[in-house]
Short mmCIF file of C-alpha atoms and ligand atoms in Angstrom, two decimals:
data_model
loop_
_atom_site.label_atom_id
_atom_site.label_comp_id
_atom_site.label_asym_id
_atom_site.label_seq_id
_atom_site.Cartn_x
_atom_site.Cartn_y
_atom_site.Cartn_z
CA MET Y 624 -22.77 -173.78 -67.73
CA GLY Y 625 -23.78 -177.43 -67.32
CA ARG Y 626 -21.36 -180.26 -67.64
CA THR Y 627 -20.72 -181.68 -71.09
CA LEU Y 628 -22.29 -185.05 -71.87
CA TYR Y 629 -20.23 -187.72 -73.56
CA ALA Y 630 -20.85 -190.91 -75.47
CA ILE Y 631 -17.44 -192.51 -75.84
CA GLY Y 632 -16.77 -195.80 -77.57
CA ASN Y 633 -13.75 -197.89 -76.62
CA TRP Y 634 -12.96 -200.28 -79.42
CA LYS Y 635 -10.16 -202.03 -77.51
CA MET Y 636 -8.07 -204.24 -79.85
CA TYR Y 637 -10.71 -204.42 -82.57
CA LYS Y 638 -10.89 -202.99 -86.10
CA THR Y 639 -8.19 -202.35 -88.66
CA SER Y 640 -7.85 -198.92 -90.17
CA GLN Y 641 -9.99 -199.98 -93.17
CA GLU Y 642 -12.67 -201.32 -90.86
CA ALA Y 643 -12.56 -198.09 -88.89
CA LEU Y 644 -13.35 -196.08 -92.01
CA HIS Y 645 -16.25 -198.35 -92.96
CA TYR Y 646 -17.59 -197.96 -89.45
CA LEU Y 647 -17.45 -194.16 -89.61
CA GLU Y 648 -19.16 -194.18 -92.99
CA GLU Y 649 -22.01 -196.14 -91.44
CA LEU Y 650 -22.07 -194.05 -88.28
CA ALA Y 651 -22.19 -190.66 -90.01
CA PRO Y 652 -25.82 -190.69 -91.25
CA LEU Y 653 -27.04 -192.28 -88.04
CA LEU Y 654 -25.64 -189.46 -85.93
CA GLN Y 655 -27.36 -186.80 -87.97
CA ASN Y 656 -30.81 -188.14 -87.14
CA GLY Y 657 -33.04 -186.40 -84.66
CA GLN Y 658 -30.57 -184.68 -82.37
CA LYS Y 659 -32.59 -182.54 -80.00
CA GLY Y 660 -31.79 -180.97 -76.67
CA VAL Y 661 -28.37 -181.16 -75.05
CA LYS Y 662 -25.99 -182.91 -77.39
CA ALA Y 663 -23.45 -185.42 -76.23
CA GLU Y 664 -19.94 -185.21 -77.55
CA VAL Y 665 -19.48 -188.40 -79.55
CA CYS Y 666 -15.98 -189.83 -79.27
CA LEU Y 667 -14.18 -193.04 -80.17
CA ALA Y 668 -11.04 -194.48 -78.59
CA VAL Y 669 -9.55 -196.47 -81.46
CA PRO Y 670 -6.41 -198.59 -81.97
CA TYR Y 671 -3.25 -196.54 -82.70
CA THR Y 672 -3.11 -197.56 -86.34
CA SER Y 673 -6.58 -196.11 -87.01
CA ILE Y 674 -6.09 -192.77 -85.31
CA ARG Y 675 -4.90 -190.73 -88.26
CA SER Y 676 -7.50 -191.77 -90.82
CA ALA Y 677 -10.32 -191.92 -88.28
CA ALA Y 678 -9.45 -188.45 -86.96
CA GLU Y 679 -9.57 -186.97 -90.46
CA TYR Y 680 -12.93 -188.53 -91.17
CA GLY Y 681 -14.15 -187.84 -87.64
CA LYS Y 682 -13.60 -184.10 -88.10
CA GLU Y 683 -16.03 -184.09 -91.02
CA ILE Y 684 -18.78 -185.81 -89.06
CA GLY Y 685 -18.22 -184.31 -85.61
CA VAL Y 686 -16.72 -187.37 -83.91
CA LYS Y 687 -13.62 -186.92 -81.77
CA ILE Y 688 -10.96 -189.58 -81.99
CA GLY Y 689 -8.65 -190.60 -79.18
CA ALA Y 690 -6.28 -193.33 -78.03
CA GLN Y 691 -6.64 -196.08 -75.45
CA ASN Y 692 -3.28 -195.73 -73.72
CA MET Y 693 0.12 -194.03 -73.89
CA ASN Y 694 3.49 -194.04 -72.19
CA ASP Y 695 4.41 -191.50 -69.52
CA ALA Y 696 7.69 -190.41 -71.13
CA ARG Y 697 7.99 -187.72 -73.75
CA GLU Y 698 10.13 -190.04 -75.87
CA GLY Y 699 12.80 -192.64 -75.20
CA ALA Y 700 14.12 -196.17 -75.54
CA PHE Y 701 10.86 -197.92 -74.70
CA THR Y 702 10.36 -200.57 -77.34
CA GLY Y 703 6.74 -201.02 -78.32
CA GLU Y 704 5.46 -198.02 -76.39
CA ILE Y 705 3.80 -194.92 -77.80
CA ALA Y 706 4.19 -191.30 -76.76
CA GLY Y 707 1.48 -188.74 -76.21
CA LEU Y 708 3.03 -186.36 -78.72
CA MET Y 709 2.82 -189.08 -81.39
CA LEU Y 710 -0.86 -189.59 -80.65
CA LYS Y 711 -1.48 -185.87 -80.73
CA GLU Y 712 0.27 -185.46 -84.06
CA ALA Y 713 -1.74 -188.35 -85.50
CA GLY Y 714 -4.94 -186.50 -84.58
CA ALA Y 715 -5.91 -187.93 -81.18
CA GLU Y 716 -7.69 -185.42 -78.96
CA PHE Y 717 -7.98 -187.56 -75.83
CA VAL Y 718 -6.52 -190.67 -74.25
CA LEU Y 719 -7.97 -193.29 -71.92
CA LEU Y 720 -5.70 -193.79 -68.92
CA GLY Y 721 -5.90 -196.37 -66.15
CA HIS Y 722 -8.45 -198.57 -67.91
CA SER Y 723 -9.01 -201.70 -65.84
CA GLU Y 724 -7.55 -203.89 -68.58
CA ARG Y 725 -4.33 -201.86 -68.36
CA ARG Y 726 -4.32 -202.02 -64.56
CA HIS Y 727 -5.19 -205.70 -64.24
CA LEU Y 728 -3.94 -207.43 -67.41
CA PHE Y 729 -0.82 -205.34 -67.92
CA GLY Y 730 0.02 -204.56 -64.29
CA GLU Y 731 -0.08 -200.78 -64.54
CA GLY Y 732 0.25 -199.35 -61.05
CA LEU Y 733 -0.87 -196.10 -59.47
CA PRO Y 734 2.42 -194.16 -59.91
CA PHE Y 735 2.64 -195.07 -63.61
CA ILE Y 736 -0.94 -193.95 -64.24
CA HIS Y 737 -0.28 -190.71 -62.38
CA LYS Y 738 2.74 -189.97 -64.58
CA LYS Y 739 0.69 -190.69 -67.69
CA VAL Y 740 -1.98 -188.19 -66.61
CA VAL Y 741 0.71 -185.56 -66.09
CA ARG Y 742 2.22 -186.28 -69.50
CA ALA Y 743 -1.11 -186.28 -71.32
CA LEU Y 744 -1.89 -182.84 -69.90
CA GLN Y 745 1.56 -181.59 -70.89
CA GLU Y 746 1.00 -182.80 -74.44
CA GLY Y 747 -2.44 -181.19 -74.66
CA LEU Y 748 -4.30 -184.49 -74.75
CA GLN Y 749 -7.50 -184.72 -72.73
CA PRO Y 750 -7.02 -187.51 -70.16
CA ILE Y 751 -9.96 -189.78 -69.45
CA LEU Y 752 -9.04 -191.31 -66.15
CA CYS Y 753 -10.72 -194.68 -65.63
CA VAL Y 754 -11.26 -195.88 -62.08
CA GLY Y 755 -13.19 -198.77 -60.60
CA GLU Y 756 -13.21 -201.49 -57.99
CA THR Y 757 -13.06 -205.27 -58.49
CA LEU Y 758 -15.83 -207.57 -57.30
CA GLU Y 759 -13.66 -208.72 -54.40
CA GLU Y 760 -13.07 -205.15 -53.34
CA ARG Y 761 -16.79 -204.36 -53.48
CA GLU Y 762 -17.71 -207.51 -51.58
CA ALA Y 763 -15.20 -206.53 -48.92
CA GLY Y 764 -16.85 -203.09 -48.70
CA ARG Y 765 -13.68 -201.44 -49.95
CA GLU Y 766 -14.99 -199.73 -53.10
CA GLU Y 767 -14.76 -196.20 -51.72
CA GLU Y 768 -11.26 -196.75 -50.41
CA VAL Y 769 -10.16 -198.06 -53.81
CA LEU Y 770 -11.80 -195.24 -55.77
CA ARG Y 771 -10.33 -192.64 -53.46
CA GLU Y 772 -6.85 -194.10 -53.83
CA GLN Y 773 -7.10 -194.30 -57.63
CA ILE Y 774 -8.34 -190.72 -57.97
CA GLU Y 775 -6.06 -189.12 -55.39
CA SER Y 776 -2.93 -190.81 -56.65
CA ALA Y 777 -3.66 -190.02 -60.30
CA LEU Y 778 -4.23 -186.32 -59.57
CA GLU Y 779 -1.45 -185.81 -57.04
CA GLY Y 780 0.24 -182.45 -57.53
CA ILE Y 781 -2.03 -181.50 -60.46
CA SER Y 782 -3.96 -178.28 -59.87
CA ALA Y 783 -7.59 -177.88 -60.84
CA ALA Y 784 -6.54 -175.42 -63.54
CA GLU Y 785 -3.94 -177.79 -64.98
CA GLY Y 786 -6.39 -180.70 -64.94
CA ALA Y 787 -9.40 -178.74 -66.23
CA SER Y 788 -9.77 -180.89 -69.37
CA LEU Y 789 -9.81 -184.19 -67.46
CA LEU Y 790 -12.79 -186.54 -67.53
CA LEU Y 791 -13.37 -189.31 -65.05
CA ALA Y 792 -14.86 -192.67 -65.99
CA TYR Y 793 -16.23 -194.91 -63.25
CA GLU Y 794 -16.01 -198.46 -64.54
CA PRO Y 795 -16.59 -201.19 -61.95
CA VAL Y 796 -14.31 -204.04 -63.05
CA TRP Y 797 -17.05 -206.61 -62.40
CA ALA Y 798 -19.30 -204.88 -64.94
CA ILE Y 799 -16.78 -204.62 -67.79
CA GLY Y 800 -17.48 -207.10 -70.58
CA THR Y 801 -19.70 -209.23 -68.34
CA GLY Y 802 -23.10 -208.16 -69.65
CA LYS Y 803 -23.97 -207.23 -66.06
CA PRO Y 804 -23.96 -203.46 -65.66
CA SER Y 805 -24.10 -201.78 -62.31
CA THR Y 806 -27.59 -200.77 -61.24
CA PRO Y 807 -28.17 -197.07 -61.92
CA LYS Y 808 -28.51 -196.45 -58.18
CA MET Y 809 -25.22 -198.14 -57.32
CA ALA Y 810 -23.45 -196.34 -60.15
CA GLY Y 811 -25.01 -193.02 -59.10
CA GLU Y 812 -23.69 -193.53 -55.57
CA ALA Y 813 -20.21 -194.34 -56.82
CA HIS Y 814 -20.27 -191.26 -59.04
CA ALA Y 815 -21.35 -189.07 -56.14
CA PHE Y 816 -18.46 -190.48 -54.13
CA CYS Y 817 -15.99 -189.82 -56.97
CA ARG Y 818 -17.20 -186.22 -57.14
CA LYS Y 819 -16.77 -185.88 -53.38
CA VAL Y 820 -13.14 -186.98 -53.70
CA LEU Y 821 -12.67 -184.56 -56.60
CA GLU Y 822 -14.10 -181.78 -54.40
CA GLU Y 823 -11.58 -182.60 -51.71
CA VAL Y 824 -8.73 -182.52 -54.19
CA TRP Y 825 -9.74 -179.59 -56.43
CA GLY Y 826 -12.47 -177.73 -54.52
CA LYS Y 827 -16.22 -177.70 -55.14
CA LYS Y 828 -16.30 -175.37 -58.10
CA ALA Y 829 -13.73 -177.20 -60.19
CA ALA Y 830 -15.11 -180.62 -59.20
CA SER Y 831 -18.62 -179.61 -60.24
CA GLN Y 832 -17.37 -179.06 -63.78
CA VAL Y 833 -15.78 -182.48 -64.30
CA SER Y 834 -17.92 -184.85 -66.36
CA ILE Y 835 -18.01 -188.33 -64.84
CA LEU Y 836 -18.93 -191.15 -67.21
CA TYR Y 837 -20.17 -194.63 -66.40
CA GLY Y 838 -18.68 -197.66 -68.14
CA GLY Y 839 -19.35 -201.39 -67.89
CA SER Y 840 -21.77 -203.37 -70.10
CA VAL Y 841 -23.64 -200.26 -71.29
CA LYS Y 842 -26.32 -201.22 -73.83
CA PRO Y 843 -29.02 -199.20 -75.63
CA GLU Y 844 -31.59 -200.67 -73.22
CA THR Y 845 -29.76 -199.58 -70.08
CA VAL Y 846 -28.30 -196.22 -71.00
CA ALA Y 847 -31.36 -194.03 -70.35
CA LEU Y 848 -31.77 -195.19 -66.76
CA LEU Y 849 -28.08 -194.74 -66.06
CA LEU Y 850 -28.17 -191.23 -67.46
CA ALA Y 851 -31.20 -190.37 -65.36
CA GLU Y 852 -28.84 -190.37 -62.36
CA LYS Y 853 -27.80 -186.80 -61.78
CA GLU Y 854 -24.11 -187.53 -61.33
CA ILE Y 855 -23.78 -189.60 -64.52
CA ASP Y 856 -22.63 -187.36 -67.36
CA GLY Y 857 -22.28 -189.88 -70.13
CA VAL Y 858 -21.06 -193.36 -70.92
CA LEU Y 859 -17.90 -195.20 -71.89
CA VAL Y 860 -18.95 -198.12 -74.05
CA GLY Y 861 -16.82 -201.14 -74.95
CA GLY Y 862 -18.48 -204.10 -76.70
CA ALA Y 863 -21.64 -202.24 -77.71
CA SER Y 864 -19.60 -199.55 -79.47
CA LEU Y 865 -18.27 -202.01 -82.06
CA ASP Y 866 -21.47 -201.85 -84.06
CA PRO Y 867 -22.18 -198.36 -85.44
CA LYS Y 868 -25.97 -198.78 -85.20
CA THR Y 869 -25.84 -199.79 -81.56
CA PHE Y 870 -23.37 -197.06 -80.68
CA ALA Y 871 -25.46 -194.42 -82.48
CA GLU Y 872 -28.51 -195.58 -80.55
CA ILE Y 873 -26.62 -195.23 -77.28
CA ALA Y 874 -25.39 -191.78 -78.29
CA SER Y 875 -28.94 -190.76 -79.16
CA HIS Y 876 -30.02 -191.53 -75.57
CA CYS Y 877 -27.20 -189.36 -74.25
CA VAL Y 878 -28.59 -186.44 -76.24
CA LYS Y 879 -31.85 -186.64 -74.35
CA LYS Y 880 -30.45 -185.85 -70.94
CA THR Y 881 -30.34 -182.30 -69.67
CA ALA Y 882 -26.96 -181.68 -68.14
CA PRO Y 883 -27.18 -180.63 -64.48
CA LYS Y 884 -26.14 -177.16 -63.52
CA PRO Y 885 -23.11 -176.79 -61.28
CA ARG Y 886 -23.97 -176.30 -57.63
CA LYS Y 887 -24.73 -172.80 -56.45
CA ASN Y 888 -22.71 -172.98 -53.24
CA SER Y 889 -19.46 -173.74 -55.09
P1 PGA V 409 -17.93 -203.03 -71.99
O1 PGA V 409 -16.50 -202.30 -71.78
O2 PGA V 409 -18.91 -201.96 -72.40
O3 PGA V 409 -17.69 -204.05 -73.06
O4 PGA V 409 -18.31 -203.64 -70.67
C1 PGA V 409 -16.40 -201.03 -71.19
C2 PGA V 409 -14.96 -200.59 -71.17
O5 PGA V 409 -14.08 -201.45 -71.03
O6 PGA V 409 -14.66 -199.40 -71.29
#
């Protein structure tokens, strides 16, 4: 079985619950047009307050709804935080963890992100682990070291079977929200490296089944070339996902790619 393709929108702190519903109403007919070949799973990571209504509507139109963050505890005295079980009950099916805005703007460190991955799996939420290097780290030739550290620490002590639902998103920090995506070649190399680290942690067979998405200034014009790279299994889209037409166009490109088969020697 090939790896699943994904087109995931990350709305960040945009759209009220009303706006979310209007968006889905607009998105629905656009998604039904001309889907041929391997279909991408279409997903949206929405603000907490939109999860319940968006998830109900999303079920009708085949769009999965998830959250953008969560706390690592099951419950507790953590004012302003949100628990995985609350997200799950509201209808979230997945959760972004370790997004660069969480790491860099809110100071989330490696141990915290690791605990969140563990908790998400315990709560039956699919973790989408976001990793990526800063420009400084890339210029210093440290991107592989940084990616390795982010992946290894997040997955520490988690077996391949326990983590089977996990997706990885490679999002170079310098490409997020800058309008300057990574070149497909550079992204392809980073993805291949991420898979190598996954192989070391979980073995070849399990690693070959993990979908790795690219994120960072993805636009309709750039998505096809990114997806032509064999290790790129979909996209995580921020700014361009805020408009339903643009996001549907991106998702339609994801449909065109044939998912690679897992390696024979695994
Ligand atoms: P962008 O954001 O597409 O606006 O660069 C990507 C992300 O933050 O996931």
